[in-house]
Amino acid sequence: MSHLDSLVPLEQSVSTRPESDTTIKSDMSRRNANSWFTPRVGLSPGRNRALGIASFLLPLILWSAISYLPFLWHPNIKITDAGDVSYFKTGMQVERERFETEYGKLVTSGGALPQGVPTNPVYLPAPHEVATALYTSFTTEPRRKSEQWFHESLWHSITIIFWGFTLSSLVGVPLGVLCGTYAAISRLQEPFIEFFRYLPAPAFGALAVAILGIHDAPKIAIIFIGTFFQQVLVIANTTRKLDTALVEAAMTLGSGKLALLFKVVIPGILPDLYRDLRILLGWAWTYLIVAELIGTSSGITWFITQQARYKNFDNVFAAIIIIGIIGLLTDMLLARLAKRFFPWDKSGDKQSAGA
Amino acid sequence: MTLEYQQQTIEVRDRFDKLKARDITLQVQSLGKTFSTNGNTVNALTDVSFDVHRREFMTIIGPSGCGKSTLVRILAGLEFATSGQVLLNGDRVTGPGPDTGMVFQTYTLFPWLTVKKNVMFGLRNRGISESMALQEAMQWIDLVGLERFANHYPHQLSGGMKQRVAIARALAAKPRILLMDEPFGALDAQTRAKMQSYLLEIWRNIDITIVFITHDLDEAIFLADRILVLKANPGEVQELIEVPVPRPRLAGQMLETPFISTRQHIGQLIHSPSSEDDGLSEVIRMTPVGDEVEPQW
């Protein structure tokens, strides 16, 4: 019946039945709530999923278009027949302009004309090439015996991140919690940390090598420097956001100073602290590439630079994508675990809805 | 001359005689509190003195800005008075502790603990073993009628249930006095009325002294033995009223003379022109002033 109602033209339904005015209004507001663009209103699970997939699909479609539609970009010509141009070789890429000049010369002077197909520069491989490389990069044997397989360099990077982040957290989390809890510690620590966090971590590269040698230690140190100072400030802020009334309630229930810290402040901020660490872990990854360039290049950075040198740009893209996948998967796993760890935390539901 | 609200039946007078014969639990002696912000000093409380007897139910009421929240926070030891002192059973209150239980207006249950663990919190602080604490906590949870929810987390409870747990949690710590800072302020009217009856029921059954802050006249009268009426700017005691309504209190009494006359009297005290509505009355006067001016032209 209500379906039929909505089929009646608007003016008619208003003129014949003025009381239906309200139903039309509520209908409109409902449609409004159902809109894609209502500020601060969540989407249905179906739309959530669709948009989540689209967020990956859109760049992929763009990339495919540039790669597979010869009239889009394709600034180079891949030679299929060198003709009479002395320096052209089959399979080589030349810029479109160069090709056209040489072609023009031969048209006027007479001779075998070169042939070629439009192509993108070697540094932009097509999606299918990268997709294959996601697999073949793991199976490509290193060119030299001393070099590492891809999975080995990947694992090396992961251990660097792990140690840099773990060491930073071992100091940074307790210090952050103390800063957020006690004004005295905050005043003693935070002004300096506030200053230090503006110093770019890579700037300490040379120093780190001088002190810690050329192997893994300086890399771990860079991750540490990049993470630690932010970590203390972020966690101090999170700690300060804990409702003071909870602490006061505990005091009226006879909690001593230590109990306040360990039984109220720490359990109270735990879900937020965990969320902070998830975000900070993401930041730690961004310092990885710089860190691995310091001293002897290693890990995934070494792999990427090496493959770029060999012009295996499909492997370069594959390696970058795999970093992204590892990051995304760890975060999704950590979000999943948070639900198990903190069953009382309601704000967590919103956060992990996207994952 | 005795006003209507001061006329007490023999029964009520008898109750007050008994009450005043009991020990004094809380003694507040010429309490003063000044805040200074940006060089301006604000007198929040001036020379506030009163006594609360053992097992008395006292409510404190006053217009907003009269410092009633500050007062209760000082009583709890969460803030410090600029002058005067607070004695609890003769001992000076120097900081928060398990002697002064408190129920806050905002929900302060620990969200990471279940109902039963919340109630056990104060017991565990007293060094009672886990199993003993659990046993005792369950009795308190029974008392507030939430035994079915013992294993729930606070976010699974309604506002009224949360405050019932908060009361159980505060009482389980065995305080000498229970301070309540507008504990039902965030609840809807119906839940609020139920909670008031609940609270009176609990108070009747155990040995506890309660000081209850509210800005709701009916609530103040319905619950109290005596009402401390504060006035704003600076926060001062205006009157200490003995509520002439007999106990046990029932909702029906709110329509009877003792209740209504008390209500009228406090209403007049709180809404007297000296209170902070000054700005408002000036705004209201503006139109007639304009009208008067016009004929002169």
XYZ file of C-alpha atoms in Angstrom:
652
model
C 0.000 0.000 0.000
C 2.732 2.443 0.933
C 4.441 1.593 -2.334
C 1.325 2.586 -4.242
C 1.137 5.802 -2.244
C 4.514 6.923 -3.377
C 3.483 6.390 -7.000
C 0.770 9.050 -6.703
C 2.119 12.358 -8.043
C 3.132 14.715 -5.293
C 0.681 17.589 -5.944
C -2.235 15.233 -6.229
C -1.607 13.467 -2.955
C -1.180 16.768 -1.184
C -4.359 18.302 -2.591
C -6.566 15.293 -2.014
C -5.226 14.257 1.348
C -3.569 17.127 3.179
C -2.870 14.899 6.199
C -0.461 12.879 4.064
C 1.865 15.869 4.220
C 3.660 14.385 7.180
C 4.183 11.032 5.521
C 5.807 12.718 2.573
C 8.088 14.656 4.868
C 9.130 11.592 6.811
C 9.643 9.789 3.516
C 11.985 12.500 2.390
C 13.936 12.523 5.602
C 14.268 8.766 5.369
C 15.568 9.060 1.846
C 17.955 11.662 3.152
C 19.284 9.367 5.877
C 19.765 6.747 3.216
C 21.856 9.106 1.100
C 25.508 8.424 0.306
C 26.455 11.876 1.504
C 24.785 12.468 4.871
C 27.451 13.997 7.117
C 28.767 11.633 9.770
C 26.296 8.858 9.044
C 27.585 5.357 8.441
C 26.832 3.277 5.353
C 25.042 -0.039 5.044
C 27.323 -3.117 5.096
C 26.713 -3.633 1.388
C 27.785 -0.104 0.485
C 30.714 -0.376 2.861
C 31.980 -3.450 1.077
C 31.320 -2.050 -2.390
C 33.177 1.182 -1.669
C 36.024 -0.710 -0.007
C 36.506 -2.759 -3.154
C 36.096 0.317 -5.350
C 38.873 2.116 -3.487
C 41.270 -0.513 -4.817
C 39.515 -0.929 -8.142
C 39.630 2.745 -9.157
C 43.437 3.111 -9.208
C 43.683 -0.301 -10.852
C 41.293 0.770 -13.611
C 43.274 3.978 -14.138
C 46.519 2.054 -14.304
C 45.030 -0.496 -16.711
C 43.683 2.253 -18.949
C 47.082 3.896 -19.211
C 48.743 0.554 -19.803
C 46.364 -1.060 -22.271
C 44.839 1.817 -24.267
C 47.542 2.758 -26.816
C 46.073 6.235 -27.371
C 46.534 7.136 -23.667
C 50.025 8.451 -22.945
C 52.389 5.776 -24.443
C 55.202 8.321 -25.070
C 57.669 5.774 -26.497
C 57.860 3.548 -29.557
C 59.058 0.008 -29.217
C 60.937 -0.911 -32.393
C 59.680 -4.044 -34.124
C 61.709 -3.504 -37.334
C 64.770 -1.255 -37.301
C 64.582 -0.581 -41.072
C 67.540 1.477 -42.277
C 68.060 3.462 -39.046
C 71.583 2.509 -38.021
C 71.175 2.688 -34.239
C 67.664 1.219 -33.958
C 67.454 -2.345 -32.750
C 64.457 -4.630 -32.494
C 62.981 -4.457 -29.013
C 64.555 -1.100 -28.103
C 62.428 1.841 -26.957
C 62.816 5.304 -28.451
C 60.898 8.474 -27.767
C 58.073 9.096 -30.161
C 59.645 12.352 -31.465
C 62.997 10.697 -32.215
C 61.183 7.917 -34.066
C 59.201 10.396 -36.108
C 62.331 12.398 -37.086
C 64.180 9.271 -38.197
C 61.050 8.090 -39.997
C 60.743 11.456 -41.735
C 64.397 11.421 -42.797
C 63.980 7.991 -44.398
C 60.783 9.037 -46.170
C 62.649 11.903 -47.884
C 65.909 10.041 -48.496
C 64.275 6.747 -49.389
C 65.074 3.440 -47.696
C 63.527 0.762 -45.504
C 61.190 2.452 -43.018
C 61.426 1.481 -39.325
C 58.368 -0.087 -37.696
C 57.274 0.101 -34.078
C 54.371 0.076 -31.640
C 53.534 2.748 -29.056
C 54.544 1.749 -25.577
C 54.903 3.093 -22.052
C 58.311 3.704 -20.508
C 59.990 0.710 -18.976
C 59.402 2.075 -15.480
C 55.641 1.679 -15.841
C 54.907 -2.005 -16.329
C 51.347 -3.094 -17.066
C 49.173 -4.588 -14.300
C 49.472 -8.148 -15.601
C 53.271 -7.909 -15.624
C 53.292 -6.777 -11.982
C 50.743 -9.444 -11.109
C 53.040 -12.127 -12.485
C 55.975 -10.518 -10.747
C 54.158 -10.837 -7.425
C 54.833 -14.522 -7.889
C 58.010 -14.591 -9.988
C 59.874 -12.142 -7.742
C 59.856 -14.887 -5.148
C 61.117 -17.494 -7.607
C 63.749 -15.366 -9.343
C 67.145 -16.673 -8.350
C 69.571 -13.993 -7.138
C 72.124 -13.119 -9.799
C 75.023 -13.598 -7.441
C 75.427 -16.274 -4.791
C 76.062 -13.666 -2.082
C 72.760 -11.966 -2.796
C 69.473 -12.734 -1.078
C 66.274 -14.216 -2.417
C 63.304 -11.887 -2.308
C 61.686 -13.631 0.638
C 64.974 -13.423 2.520
C 65.292 -9.687 2.041
C 61.635 -9.284 2.929
C 62.134 -11.219 6.146
C 65.210 -9.134 6.904
C 63.128 -5.960 6.591
C 60.469 -7.375 8.870
C 63.036 -8.156 11.581
C 64.413 -4.603 11.323
C 60.921 -3.169 11.783
C 60.206 -5.599 14.595
C 63.287 -4.683 16.604
C 63.068 -0.956 15.937
C 59.418 -0.863 16.929
C 59.731 -3.230 19.896
C 62.692 -1.383 21.407
C 60.932 1.940 20.899
C 57.733 0.621 22.510
C 59.563 -0.905 25.464
C 60.737 2.555 26.443
C 58.181 4.782 24.741
C 54.986 3.219 26.046
C 55.883 3.334 29.755
C 57.336 6.817 29.373
C 54.259 8.024 27.504
C 51.930 6.613 30.152
C 53.987 8.225 32.924
C 53.998 11.584 31.101
C 50.240 11.387 30.675
C 49.687 10.449 34.299
C 52.070 12.677 36.205
C 52.409 16.354 35.372
C 55.913 16.424 36.852
C 57.253 13.758 34.479
C 55.441 15.368 31.588
C 57.083 18.748 32.225
C 60.481 17.124 32.600
C 60.266 15.090 29.383
C 57.855 16.554 26.903
C 59.419 19.917 26.004
C 62.625 18.174 24.922
C 60.773 15.395 23.118
C 58.590 17.998 21.416
C 61.806 19.580 20.087
C 63.441 16.305 19.181
C 60.557 14.972 17.145
C 61.051 17.752 14.602
C 64.522 16.474 13.858
C 64.197 14.179 10.845
C 65.216 10.655 11.766
C 67.275 10.108 8.574
C 69.457 13.056 9.598
C 70.890 10.785 12.257
C 71.976 8.231 9.649
C 75.634 9.192 9.514
C 75.804 9.423 13.289
C 74.126 6.063 13.697
C 76.618 4.433 11.333
C 79.553 6.048 13.119
C 78.361 4.773 16.465
C 76.672 1.497 15.596
C 78.511 0.221 12.526
C 77.200 -0.484 9.067
C 74.940 -3.482 9.575
C 71.520 -3.768 11.202
C 72.061 -1.710 14.351
C 71.988 1.760 12.733
C 68.878 0.776 10.735
C 67.107 -0.285 13.891
C 68.249 2.977 15.479
C 66.658 5.041 12.687
C 63.331 3.236 13.086
C 63.659 3.791 16.815
C 64.318 7.518 16.460
C 61.518 7.869 13.929
C 59.008 6.110 16.173
C 60.020 6.813 19.745
C 59.456 10.543 20.085
C 56.091 10.512 18.358
C 55.152 7.502 20.423
C 55.799 9.176 23.767
C 53.750 12.233 22.820
C 50.871 10.315 21.270
C 50.593 7.931 24.211
C 50.930 10.740 26.747
C 47.991 12.449 25.046
C 45.942 9.271 24.990
C 46.634 8.818 28.682
C 45.531 12.353 29.426
C 42.244 11.701 27.661
C 41.255 9.150 30.287
C 38.228 10.442 32.199
C 39.544 12.048 35.394
C 36.357 10.992 37.162
C 37.473 7.355 36.883
C 40.673 8.162 38.728
C 38.761 10.178 41.321
C 36.253 7.365 41.785
C 39.133 4.964 42.402
C 40.623 7.348 44.957
C 37.343 7.457 46.881
C 37.432 3.662 46.814
C 40.784 3.671 48.569
C 43.221 3.090 45.698
C 46.812 3.980 46.501
C 49.152 5.707 44.050
C 50.466 2.524 42.465
C 47.001 0.992 42.266
C 45.759 4.105 40.485
C 48.426 3.674 37.834
C 48.217 -0.069 37.368
C 44.556 -0.754 38.102
C 42.912 2.350 36.702
C 45.049 4.383 34.307
C 46.648 1.515 32.396
C 43.572 -0.708 31.995
C 41.542 2.406 31.215
C 43.678 3.480 28.278
C 44.607 0.005 27.018
C 42.255 -0.106 23.996
C 43.328 3.373 22.887
C 46.961 2.576 23.542
C 46.636 -0.480 21.349
C 45.070 1.633 18.589
C 47.924 4.126 18.873
C 50.463 1.361 18.501
C 48.711 0.141 15.366
C 49.000 3.603 13.826
C 52.589 4.027 14.978
C 53.540 0.667 13.470
C 52.408 2.072 10.146
C 54.722 5.059 10.649
C 57.599 2.723 11.462
C 57.213 1.152 8.013
C 57.601 4.555 6.390
C 61.038 4.893 7.974
C 62.088 1.451 6.738
C 63.312 2.450 3.277
C 65.462 5.290 4.570
C 66.781 3.127 7.383
C 67.785 0.365 5.001
C 69.734 2.738 2.800
C 71.988 3.545 5.729
C 75.259 1.636 5.972
C 75.113 -1.414 3.740
C 71.862 -1.414 1.829
C 69.767 -4.386 2.857
C 66.370 -5.964 2.968
C 63.583 -4.990 0.686
C 65.241 -1.671 -0.134
C 68.273 -3.477 -1.439
C 65.985 -5.692 -3.493
C 64.129 -2.705 -4.917
C 67.249 -0.735 -5.871
C 68.889 -3.842 -7.289
C 65.856 -4.696 -9.437
C 65.584 -1.079 -10.599
C 69.203 -1.284 -11.679
C 68.368 -4.409 -13.712
C 65.335 -2.520 -15.089
C 63.022 -5.190 -13.643
C 60.442 -2.599 -12.788
C 57.717 -5.213 -12.510
C 59.640 -6.647 -9.543
C 60.044 -3.161 -8.085
C 56.300 -2.621 -8.192
C 55.665 -6.090 -6.829
C 57.970 -5.420 -3.865
C 56.263 -2.102 -3.108
C 52.822 -3.695 -3.326
C 53.912 -6.524 -1.031
C 54.987 -3.985 1.617
C 51.485 -2.520 1.343
C 49.849 -5.917 1.619
C 51.922 -6.860 4.666
C 51.046 -3.548 6.315
C 47.329 -3.877 5.581
C 47.148 -7.511 6.671
C 48.955 -6.890 9.970
C 46.662 -3.996 10.721
C 43.553 -6.030 9.937
C 44.850 -8.857 12.115
C 45.602 -6.461 14.973
C 42.129 -4.918 14.634
C 40.586 -8.387 14.772
C 42.621 -9.231 17.876
C 41.572 -5.983 19.567
C 37.976 -7.199 19.610
C 39.095 -10.324 21.406
C 41.387 -8.456 23.840
C 39.000 -5.669 24.763
C 35.433 -6.961 24.790
C 34.300 -3.944 26.785
C 35.579 -1.414 24.266
C 32.720 -0.079 22.182
C 34.663 2.520 20.263
C 36.649 -0.353 18.750
C 33.630 -1.534 16.797
C 33.542 1.598 14.709
C 37.257 1.428 13.982
C 37.361 -2.130 12.776
C 34.139 -1.861 10.764
C 36.175 -0.947 7.728
C 38.633 -3.809 8.102
C 6.312 32.926 64.503
C 6.565 29.533 62.886
C 5.970 29.222 59.194
C 3.905 26.426 57.778
C 6.871 24.306 56.736
C 8.273 24.584 60.261
C 5.269 22.955 61.863
C 6.185 19.385 62.682
C 3.946 16.602 63.847
C 4.913 14.948 67.096
C 6.081 11.953 65.190
C 8.386 14.030 62.995
C 9.695 16.070 65.914
C 10.444 12.856 67.711
C 12.440 11.632 64.738
C 14.520 14.805 64.679
C 15.155 14.617 68.420
C 16.481 11.108 67.998
C 18.535 12.102 64.979
C 20.178 15.015 66.742
C 20.981 12.832 69.725
C 23.152 10.633 67.520
C 26.903 11.163 67.054
C 28.031 13.726 64.564
C 29.597 11.964 61.581
C 30.572 14.926 59.472
C 31.503 18.314 60.803
C 32.016 21.157 58.389
C 33.609 24.179 60.028
C 33.592 27.621 58.381
C 34.680 26.278 55.039
C 35.832 28.778 52.448
C 37.063 28.306 48.918
C 38.385 30.901 46.513
C 39.483 30.285 42.966
C 41.798 32.638 41.214
C 41.777 32.759 37.455
C 43.718 35.387 35.504
C 44.157 37.544 38.562
C 40.438 37.510 39.409
C 39.561 35.813 42.648
C 36.151 34.204 42.861
C 34.605 33.289 46.178
C 33.052 29.894 45.561
C 32.254 29.173 49.199
C 32.194 31.458 52.213
C 31.965 30.375 55.819
C 29.989 27.199 55.269
C 29.339 25.325 58.511
C 27.034 22.430 59.286
C 26.942 19.055 61.002
C 25.658 15.769 59.665
C 24.561 13.179 62.190
C 25.088 9.487 61.923
C 22.559 7.817 59.588
C 21.217 11.181 58.550
C 20.174 11.807 54.973
C 21.093 15.372 54.097
C 20.504 16.960 50.722
C 22.230 20.101 49.546
C 20.409 22.332 47.100
C 21.067 25.721 45.590
C 21.039 27.650 42.333
C 23.682 26.780 39.768
C 26.976 28.411 40.607
C 26.395 28.225 44.365
C 29.384 25.942 44.742
C 27.522 22.810 45.764
C 29.678 20.608 43.589
C 32.808 22.269 44.935
C 31.513 21.684 48.443
C 30.949 17.982 47.941
C 34.341 17.603 46.273
C 35.953 19.211 49.292
C 34.022 16.857 51.565
C 35.355 13.952 49.504
C 38.902 15.265 49.760
C 39.150 15.703 45.991
C 39.601 19.449 46.363
C 41.025 21.517 49.148
C 39.372 24.317 51.063
C 41.070 27.695 51.262
C 39.938 28.051 54.859
C 38.107 26.034 57.461
C 38.094 22.291 57.806
C 36.093 19.116 57.412
C 36.051 16.525 60.181
C 34.893 12.989 59.606
C 34.241 11.274 62.943
C 36.534 13.853 64.440
C 39.405 13.276 62.015
C 40.371 15.937 59.559
C 39.764 15.049 55.898
C 43.038 15.647 54.063
C 42.490 13.700 50.869
C 40.262 11.178 49.149
C 39.968 7.805 50.794
C 37.709 4.841 51.395
C 36.055 6.584 54.371
C 34.245 8.944 52.032
C 32.415 7.053 49.334
C 31.283 9.013 46.329
C 28.776 8.552 43.544
C 29.344 10.939 40.665
C 26.901 12.466 38.217
C 28.798 11.048 35.259
C 29.041 7.303 34.978
C 32.288 6.301 36.599
C 32.094 2.527 36.526
C 35.341 1.072 35.239
C 34.396 0.049 31.696
C 36.969 -2.746 31.583
C 35.535 -4.500 34.639
C 32.319 -6.482 34.894
C 29.664 -5.414 37.382
C 30.919 -7.808 40.021
C 34.568 -6.799 39.538
C 33.555 -3.154 39.791
C 31.869 -3.777 43.117
C 34.852 -5.846 44.266
C 37.236 -2.970 43.482
C 37.025 -1.210 46.838
C 36.981 -4.511 48.719
C 40.181 -5.633 47.005
C 41.752 -2.284 47.887
C 41.090 -3.131 51.506
C 43.175 -6.266 51.050
C 40.284 -8.708 51.181
C 40.928 -11.978 49.369
C 39.411 -12.536 45.932
C 36.889 -15.124 47.068
C 35.794 -13.191 50.156
C 35.501 -10.020 48.097
C 33.386 -11.809 45.517
C 31.072 -13.154 48.196
C 30.608 -9.738 49.733
C 30.266 -8.005 46.384
C 27.484 -10.368 45.404
C 25.555 -9.369 48.522
C 25.804 -5.721 47.547
C 24.789 -6.528 43.993
C 21.802 -8.399 45.424
C 20.928 -5.357 47.480
C 20.662 -3.179 44.381
C 18.806 -5.965 42.570
C 21.310 -6.639 39.800
C 22.361 -10.222 40.512
C 21.419 -11.209 36.936
C 23.859 -8.638 35.584
C 26.877 -9.509 37.732
C 28.907 -10.610 34.727
C 27.866 -7.799 32.412
C 30.141 -4.965 31.381
C 28.994 -1.416 32.184
C 28.304 -0.569 28.536
C 25.650 -3.297 28.514
C 23.679 -1.594 31.312
C 21.139 1.238 31.268
C 21.931 4.537 32.976
C 19.854 3.669 36.042
C 21.524 0.287 36.393
C 24.956 1.877 36.087
C 24.199 4.224 38.967
C 22.862 1.339 41.062
C 26.153 -0.477 40.539
C 28.004 2.738 41.385
C 26.070 2.919 44.670
C 26.801 -0.740 45.423
C 30.469 -0.203 44.591
C 30.728 2.825 46.871
C 28.916 1.102 49.742
C 30.963 -2.090 49.425
C 34.084 -0.116 50.313
C 32.456 0.471 53.734
C 32.590 4.276 53.803
C 31.516 6.209 56.869
C 29.680 8.642 54.684
C 28.305 8.407 51.163
C 28.565 11.570 49.092
C 26.381 11.787 46.027
C 26.886 14.556 43.469
C 23.654 14.780 41.452
C 23.811 11.041 40.832
C 20.448 10.867 39.084
C 20.867 14.061 37.084
C 21.448 12.226 33.813
C 18.472 9.889 34.178
C 14.994 10.302 32.741
C 12.199 11.335 35.117
C 10.710 7.870 35.559
C 13.998 6.111 36.257
C 14.915 8.946 38.533
C 11.803 8.486 40.707
C 12.488 4.753 40.935
C 16.118 5.353 41.867
C 15.071 7.726 44.661
C 12.870 5.042 46.212
C 15.641 2.462 45.760
C 18.118 4.721 47.486
C 15.827 5.360 50.453
C 15.235 1.611 50.729
C 18.970 0.903 50.800
C 19.608 3.731 53.234
C 16.895 2.381 55.588
C 18.501 -1.049 55.646
C 22.134 -0.225 56.323
C 24.077 2.028 58.628
C 25.123 4.823 56.297
C 25.150 8.608 56.378
C 24.363 10.274 53.084
C 25.053 13.761 51.749
C 23.268 14.206 48.459
C 23.679 17.134 46.062
C 20.821 18.005 43.754
C 19.284 20.947 41.949
C 15.841 19.308 41.889
C 13.519 20.631 44.638
C 11.281 17.557 44.763
C 14.252 15.243 44.932
C 15.820 17.269 47.719
C 12.665 17.165 49.848
C 11.664 13.603 49.028
C 14.990 12.162 50.145
C 16.148 14.351 52.991
C 15.945 14.543 56.736
C 17.419 18.005 56.486
C 18.099 20.212 53.493
C 21.017 22.591 53.327
C 20.040 25.471 51.072
C 22.974 27.363 49.579
C 22.898 30.667 47.776
C 25.192 31.811 45.023
C 27.812 34.581 44.798
C 29.381 33.804 47.185
C 28.263 30.281 48.092
C 26.832 30.635 51.562
C 24.475 28.650 53.741
C 21.073 30.243 53.442
C 19.095 27.917 55.639
C 19.169 24.431 57.098
C 15.649 23.099 56.740
C 14.135 20.221 58.684
C 11.821 18.397 56.315
C 8.425 17.999 58.048
C 7.407 15.026 55.876
C 7.149 11.751 57.839
C 8.936 8.567 56.817
C 8.699 6.174 55.041
C 8.407 8.500 52.086
C 5.867 7.744 49.408
C 5.179 9.502 46.133
C 1.692 10.449 47.395
C 3.169 12.696 50.075
C 4.328 15.087 47.404
C 0.722 16.328 47.156
C 0.315 16.961 50.893
C 0.767 20.175 52.849
C 4.109 19.495 54.605
C 5.781 18.715 51.280
C 4.147 21.541 49.359
C 4.853 24.199 51.983
C 8.506 23.121 52.180
C 8.724 23.210 48.430
C 7.258 26.718 48.284
C 9.619 27.971 50.926
C 12.763 26.599 49.261
C 11.505 27.808 45.903
C 11.324 31.328 47.287
C 14.807 31.038 48.803
C 16.400 29.820 45.609
C 14.611 32.128 43.217
C 14.944 35.238 45.347
C 15.966 38.307 43.326
C 19.405 38.333 44.932
C 20.375 35.183 43.046
C 22.093 35.077 39.698
C 19.001 35.796 37.546
C 19.922 39.499 37.727
C 20.963 39.691 34.097
C 17.732 38.087 33.016
C 15.407 40.468 34.863
C 17.179 43.441 33.289
C 16.535 42.037 29.843
C 12.851 41.613 30.680
C 12.623 45.234 31.878
C 13.939 46.666 28.644
C 10.679 46.744 26.724
C 8.642 48.698 29.327
C 11.511 51.144 29.709
C 11.362 51.814 25.978
C 7.565 52.253 26.227
C 7.945 54.796 28.989
C 10.507 56.790 27.091
C 8.488 57.129 23.931
C 5.669 59.514 25.106
C 8.247 62.091 26.187
C 9.161 62.803 22.583
